[in-house]
């Protein structure tokens, strides 16, 4: 529950903090998503290599 905002400065500080926290959360989620995609791409490449090796045998 947010604290009671008594004046304009409190409101500005609260809004800034909220935006900053949302931005940090977004960056964390985006980094995790990007890392996940890179990991999956590597997995797919490794599986393709395995398939190519098996098809050569």
PDB file of N, CA and C in Angstrom:
ATOM      1  N   UNK A   1       0.847  -1.179   0.000  1.00  0.00           N
ATOM      2  CA  UNK A   1       0.000   0.000   0.000  1.00  0.00           C
ATOM      3  C   UNK A   1       0.893   1.243   0.000  1.00  0.00           C
ATOM      4  N   UNK A   2       0.690   2.178  -0.917  1.00  0.00           N
ATOM      5  CA  UNK A   2       1.544   3.367  -0.917  1.00  0.00           C
ATOM      6  C   UNK A   2       1.266   4.243   0.298  1.00  0.00           C
ATOM      7  N   UNK A   3       2.325   4.942   0.680  1.00  0.00           N
ATOM      8  CA  UNK A   3       2.142   5.868   1.810  1.00  0.00           C
ATOM      9  C   UNK A   3       1.237   7.015   1.384  1.00  0.00           C
ATOM     10  N   UNK A   4       0.704   7.707   2.347  1.00  0.00           N
ATOM     11  CA  UNK A   4      -0.157   8.858   2.048  1.00  0.00           C
ATOM     12  C   UNK A   4       0.740   9.977   1.524  1.00  0.00           C
ATOM     13  N   UNK A   5       0.398  10.471   0.348  1.00  0.00           N
ATOM     14  CA  UNK A   5       1.206  11.519  -0.279  1.00  0.00           C
ATOM     15  C   UNK A   5       0.647  12.875   0.140  1.00  0.00           C
ATOM     16  N   UNK A   6       1.501  13.625   0.838  1.00  0.00           N
ATOM     17  CA  UNK A   6       0.991  14.856   1.449  1.00  0.00           C
ATOM     18  C   UNK A   6       1.247  16.104   0.620  1.00  0.00           C
ATOM     19  N   UNK A   7       2.252  16.064  -0.226  1.00  0.00           N
ATOM     20  CA  UNK A   7       2.514  17.259  -1.011  1.00  0.00           C
ATOM     21  C   UNK A   7       3.068  16.890  -2.386  1.00  0.00           C
ATOM     22  N   UNK A   8       3.236  17.890  -3.214  1.00  0.00           N
ATOM     23  CA  UNK A   8       3.666  17.662  -4.591  1.00  0.00           C
ATOM     24  C   UNK A   8       5.012  16.957  -4.663  1.00  0.00           C
ATOM     25  N   UNK A   9       5.924  17.316  -3.775  1.00  0.00           N
ATOM     26  CA  UNK A   9       7.257  16.691  -3.777  1.00  0.00           C
ATOM     27  C   UNK A   9       7.138  15.198  -3.491  1.00  0.00           C
ATOM     28  N   UNK A  10       6.308  14.817  -2.537  1.00  0.00           N
ATOM     29  CA  UNK A  10       6.093  13.392  -2.242  1.00  0.00           C
ATOM     30  C   UNK A  10       5.543  12.663  -3.465  1.00  0.00           C
ATOM     31  N   UNK A  11       4.598  13.320  -4.149  1.00  0.00           N
ATOM     32  CA  UNK A  11       3.983  12.704  -5.329  1.00  0.00           C
ATOM     33  C   UNK A  11       5.033  12.524  -6.431  1.00  0.00           C
ATOM     34  N   UNK A  12       5.851  13.550  -6.653  1.00  0.00           N
ATOM     35  CA  UNK A  12       6.900  13.463  -7.677  1.00  0.00           C
ATOM     36  C   UNK A  12       7.890  12.356  -7.340  1.00  0.00           C
ATOM     37  N   UNK A  13       8.313  12.297  -6.081  1.00  0.00           N
ATOM     38  CA  UNK A  13       9.261  11.256  -5.655  1.00  0.00           C
ATOM     39  C   UNK A  13       8.655   9.867  -5.831  1.00  0.00           C
ATOM     40  N   UNK A  14       7.394   9.728  -5.451  1.00  0.00           N
ATOM     41  CA  UNK A  14       6.720   8.433  -5.556  1.00  0.00           C
ATOM     42  C   UNK A  14       6.602   8.011  -7.021  1.00  0.00           C
ATOM     43  N   UNK A  15       6.219   8.955  -7.890  1.00  0.00           N
ATOM     44  CA  UNK A  15       6.089   8.649  -9.315  1.00  0.00           C
ATOM     45  C   UNK A  15       7.437   8.285  -9.917  1.00  0.00           C
ATOM     46  N   UNK A  16       8.469   9.008  -9.549  1.00  0.00           N
ATOM     47  CA  UNK A  16       9.804   8.718 -10.073  1.00  0.00           C
ATOM     48  C   UNK A  16      10.249   7.326  -9.634  1.00  0.00           C
ATOM     49  N   UNK A  17      10.036   7.019  -8.364  1.00  0.00           N
ATOM     50  CA  UNK A  17      10.424   5.713  -7.832  1.00  0.00           C
ATOM     51  C   UNK A  17       9.655   4.597  -8.545  1.00  0.00           C
ATOM     52  N   UNK A  18       8.373   4.807  -8.789  1.00  0.00           N
ATOM     53  CA  UNK A  18       7.550   3.808  -9.475  1.00  0.00           C
ATOM     54  C   UNK A  18       8.048   3.578 -10.892  1.00  0.00           C
ATOM     55  N   UNK A  19       8.338   4.661 -11.602  1.00  0.00           N
ATOM     56  CA  UNK A  19       8.834   4.553 -12.981  1.00  0.00           C
ATOM     57  C   UNK A  19      10.203   3.883 -12.988  1.00  0.00           C
ATOM     58  N   UNK A  20      11.059   4.255 -12.053  1.00  0.00           N
ATOM     59  CA  UNK A  20      12.397   3.659 -11.974  1.00  0.00           C
ATOM     60  C   UNK A  20      12.304   2.158 -11.710  1.00  0.00           C
ATOM     61  N   UNK A  21      11.453   1.767 -10.774  1.00  0.00           N
ATOM     62  CA  UNK A  21      11.282   0.341 -10.457  1.00  0.00           C
ATOM     63  C   UNK A  21      10.718  -0.430 -11.651  1.00  0.00           C
ATOM     64  N   UNK A  22       9.757   0.163 -12.332  1.00  0.00           N
ATOM     65  CA  UNK A  22       9.174  -0.493 -13.509  1.00  0.00           C
ATOM     66  C   UNK A  22      10.229  -0.649 -14.598  1.00  0.00           C
ATOM     67  N   UNK A  23      11.049   0.365 -14.773  1.00  0.00           N
ATOM     68  CA  UNK A  23      12.105   0.327 -15.780  1.00  0.00           C
ATOM     69  C   UNK A  23      13.126  -0.761 -15.447  1.00  0.00           C
ATOM     70  N   UNK A  24      13.496  -0.855 -14.180  1.00  0.00           N
ATOM     71  CA  UNK A  24      14.448  -1.883 -13.756  1.00  0.00           C
ATOM     72  C   UNK A  24      13.865  -3.274 -13.975  1.00  0.00           C
ATOM     73  N   UNK A  25      12.594  -3.438 -13.645  1.00  0.00           N
ATOM     74  CA  UNK A  25      11.932  -4.731 -13.842  1.00  0.00           C
ATOM     75  C   UNK A  25      11.900  -5.085 -15.325  1.00  0.00           C
ATOM     76  N   UNK A  26      11.577  -4.102 -16.159  1.00  0.00           N
ATOM     77  CA  UNK A  26      11.525  -4.330 -17.604  1.00  0.00           C
ATOM     78  C   UNK A  26      12.894  -4.766 -18.116  1.00  0.00           C
ATOM     79  N   UNK A  27      13.940  -4.074 -17.685  1.00  0.00           N
ATOM     80  CA  UNK A  27      15.295  -4.415 -18.140  1.00  0.00           C
ATOM     81  C   UNK A  27      15.673  -5.829 -17.712  1.00  0.00           C
ATOM     82  N   UNK A  28      15.332  -6.198 -16.490  1.00  0.00           N
ATOM     83  CA  UNK A  28      15.632  -7.548 -15.995  1.00  0.00           C
ATOM     84  C   UNK A  28      14.891  -8.596 -16.814  1.00  0.00           C
ATOM     85  N   UNK A  29      13.601  -8.372 -17.045  1.00  0.00           N
ATOM     86  CA  UNK A  29      12.800  -9.331 -17.807  1.00  0.00           C
ATOM     87  C   UNK A  29      13.325  -9.433 -19.238  1.00  0.00           C
ATOM     88  N   UNK A  30      13.654  -8.286 -19.844  1.00  0.00           N
ATOM     89  CA  UNK A  30      14.161  -8.293 -21.219  1.00  0.00           C
ATOM     90  C   UNK A  30      15.490  -9.033 -21.303  1.00  0.00           C
ATOM     91  N   UNK A  31      16.382  -8.789 -20.355  1.00  0.00           N
ATOM     92  CA  UNK A  31      17.671  -9.494 -20.356  1.00  0.00           C
ATOM     93  C   UNK A  31      17.475 -10.995 -20.207  1.00  0.00           C
ATOM     94  N   UNK A  32      16.589 -11.389 -19.297  1.00  0.00           N
ATOM     95  CA  UNK A  32      16.317 -12.817 -19.110  1.00  0.00           C
ATOM     96  C   UNK A  32      15.755 -13.435 -20.384  1.00  0.00           C
ATOM     97  N   UNK A  33      14.852 -12.728 -21.034  1.00  0.00           N
ATOM     98  CA  UNK A  33      14.247 -13.207 -22.269  1.00  0.00           C
ATOM     99  C   UNK A  33      15.301 -13.323 -23.367  1.00  0.00           C
ATOM    100  N   UNK A  34      16.125 -12.285 -23.527  1.00  0.00           N
ATOM    101  CA  UNK A  34      17.182 -12.304 -24.546  1.00  0.00           C
ATOM    102  C   UNK A  34      18.165 -13.448 -24.286  1.00  0.00           C
ATOM    103  N   UNK A  35      18.532 -13.643 -23.034  1.00  0.00           N
ATOM    104  CA  UNK A  35      19.456 -14.728 -22.689  1.00  0.00           C
ATOM    105  C   UNK A  35      18.823 -16.081 -22.988  1.00  0.00           C
ATOM    106  N   UNK A  36      17.543 -16.198 -22.714  1.00  0.00           N
ATOM    107  CA  UNK A  36      16.827 -17.445 -22.981  1.00  0.00           C
ATOM    108  C   UNK A  36      16.817 -17.740 -24.481  1.00  0.00           C
ATOM    109  N   UNK A  37      16.571 -16.723 -25.279  1.00  0.00           N
ATOM    110  CA  UNK A  37      16.569 -16.895 -26.737  1.00  0.00           C
ATOM    111  C   UNK A  37      17.950 -17.332 -27.214  1.00  0.00           C
ATOM    112  N   UNK A  38      18.997 -16.688 -26.724  1.00  0.00           N
ATOM    113  CA  UNK A  38      20.361 -17.060 -27.125  1.00  0.00           C
ATOM    114  C   UNK A  38      20.663 -18.504 -26.742  1.00  0.00           C
ATOM    115  N   UNK A  39      20.240 -18.891 -25.550  1.00  0.00           N
ATOM    116  CA  UNK A  39      20.464 -20.258 -25.086  1.00  0.00           C
ATOM    117  C   UNK A  39      19.750 -21.251 -26.005  1.00  0.00           C
ATOM    118  N   UNK A  40      18.507 -20.943 -26.360  1.00  0.00           N
ATOM    119  CA  UNK A  40      17.737 -21.837 -27.237  1.00  0.00           C
ATOM    120  C   UNK A  40      18.374 -21.912 -28.622  1.00  0.00           C
ATOM    121  N   UNK A  41      18.876 -20.797 -29.123  1.00  0.00           N
ATOM    122  CA  UNK A  41      19.545 -20.808 -30.433  1.00  0.00           C
ATOM    123  C   UNK A  41      20.759 -21.729 -30.404  1.00  0.00           C
ATOM    124  N   UNK A  42      21.524 -21.661 -29.320  1.00  0.00           N
ATOM    125  CA  UNK A  42      22.696 -22.531 -29.186  1.00  0.00           C
ATOM    126  C   UNK A  42      22.275 -23.997 -29.130  1.00  0.00           C
ATOM    127  N   UNK A  43      21.210 -24.269 -28.373  1.00  0.00           N
ATOM    128  CA  UNK A  43      20.695 -25.644 -28.285  1.00  0.00           C
ATOM    129  C   UNK A  43      20.289 -26.160 -29.661  1.00  0.00           C
ATOM    130  N   UNK A  44      19.593 -25.330 -30.415  1.00  0.00           N
ATOM    131  CA  UNK A  44      19.141 -25.721 -31.755  1.00  0.00           C
ATOM    132  C   UNK A  44      20.345 -25.982 -32.659  1.00  0.00           C
ATOM    133  N   UNK A  45      21.340 -25.098 -32.598  1.00  0.00           N
ATOM    134  CA  UNK A  45      22.544 -25.295 -33.413  1.00  0.00           C
ATOM    135  C   UNK A  45      23.248 -26.601 -33.050  1.00  0.00           C
ATOM    136  N   UNK A  46      23.312 -26.904 -31.767  1.00  0.00           N
ATOM    137  CA  UNK A  46      23.957 -28.152 -31.331  1.00  0.00           C
ATOM    138  C   UNK A  46      23.177 -29.371 -31.845  1.00  0.00           C
ATOM    139  N   UNK A  47      21.857 -29.286 -31.794  1.00  0.00           N
ATOM    140  CA  UNK A  47      21.036 -30.394 -32.293  1.00  0.00           C
ATOM    141  C   UNK A  47      21.193 -30.551 -33.809  1.00  0.00           C
ATOM    142  N   UNK A  48      21.269 -29.437 -34.518  1.00  0.00           N
ATOM    143  CA  UNK A  48      21.493 -29.496 -35.970  1.00  0.00           C
ATOM    144  C   UNK A  48      22.826 -30.173 -36.274  1.00  0.00           C
ATOM    145  N   UNK A  49      23.859 -29.798 -35.517  1.00  0.00           N
ATOM    146  CA  UNK A  49      25.176 -30.413 -35.711  1.00  0.00           C
ATOM    147  C   UNK A  49      25.106 -31.922 -35.480  1.00  0.00           C
ATOM    148  N   UNK A  50      24.424 -32.319 -34.417  1.00  0.00           N
ATOM    149  CA  UNK A  50      24.277 -33.746 -34.122  1.00  0.00           C
ATOM    150  C   UNK A  50      23.565 -34.479 -35.259  1.00  0.00           C
ATOM    151  N   UNK A  51      22.504 -33.869 -35.752  1.00  0.00           N
ATOM    152  CA  UNK A  51      21.756 -34.469 -36.851  1.00  0.00           C
ATOM    153  C   UNK A  51      22.630 -34.609 -38.094  1.00  0.00           C
ATOM    154  N   UNK A  52      23.408 -33.578 -38.384  1.00  0.00           N
ATOM    155  CA  UNK A  52      24.296 -33.617 -39.551  1.00  0.00           C
ATOM    156  C   UNK A  52      25.336 -34.718 -39.395  1.00  0.00           C
ATOM    157  N   UNK A  53      25.874 -34.864 -38.189  1.00  0.00           N
ATOM    158  CA  UNK A  53      26.872 -35.907 -37.946  1.00  0.00           C
ATOM    159  C   UNK A  53      26.254 -37.292 -38.116  1.00  0.00           C
ATOM    160  N   UNK A  54      25.024 -37.469 -37.618  1.00  0.00           N
ATOM    161  CA  UNK A  54      24.354 -38.767 -37.728  1.00  0.00           C
ATOM    162  C   UNK A  54      24.038 -39.091 -39.188  1.00  0.00           C
ATOM    163  N   UNK A  55      23.682 -38.068 -39.952  1.00  0.00           N
ATOM    164  CA  UNK A  55      23.339 -38.310 -41.353  1.00  0.00           C
ATOM    165  C   UNK A  55      24.580 -38.656 -42.180  1.00  0.00           C
ATOM    166  N   UNK A  56      25.750 -38.270 -41.704  1.00  0.00           N
ATOM    167  CA  UNK A  56      26.998 -38.595 -42.398  1.00  0.00           C
ATOM    168  C   UNK A  56      27.415 -40.047 -42.161  1.00  0.00           C
ATOM    169  N   UNK A  57      26.984 -40.601 -41.051  1.00  0.00           N
ATOM    170  CA  UNK A  57      27.410 -41.965 -40.686  1.00  0.00           C
ATOM    171  C   UNK A  57      26.701 -43.016 -41.507  1.00  0.00           C
TER     172      UNK A  57
END
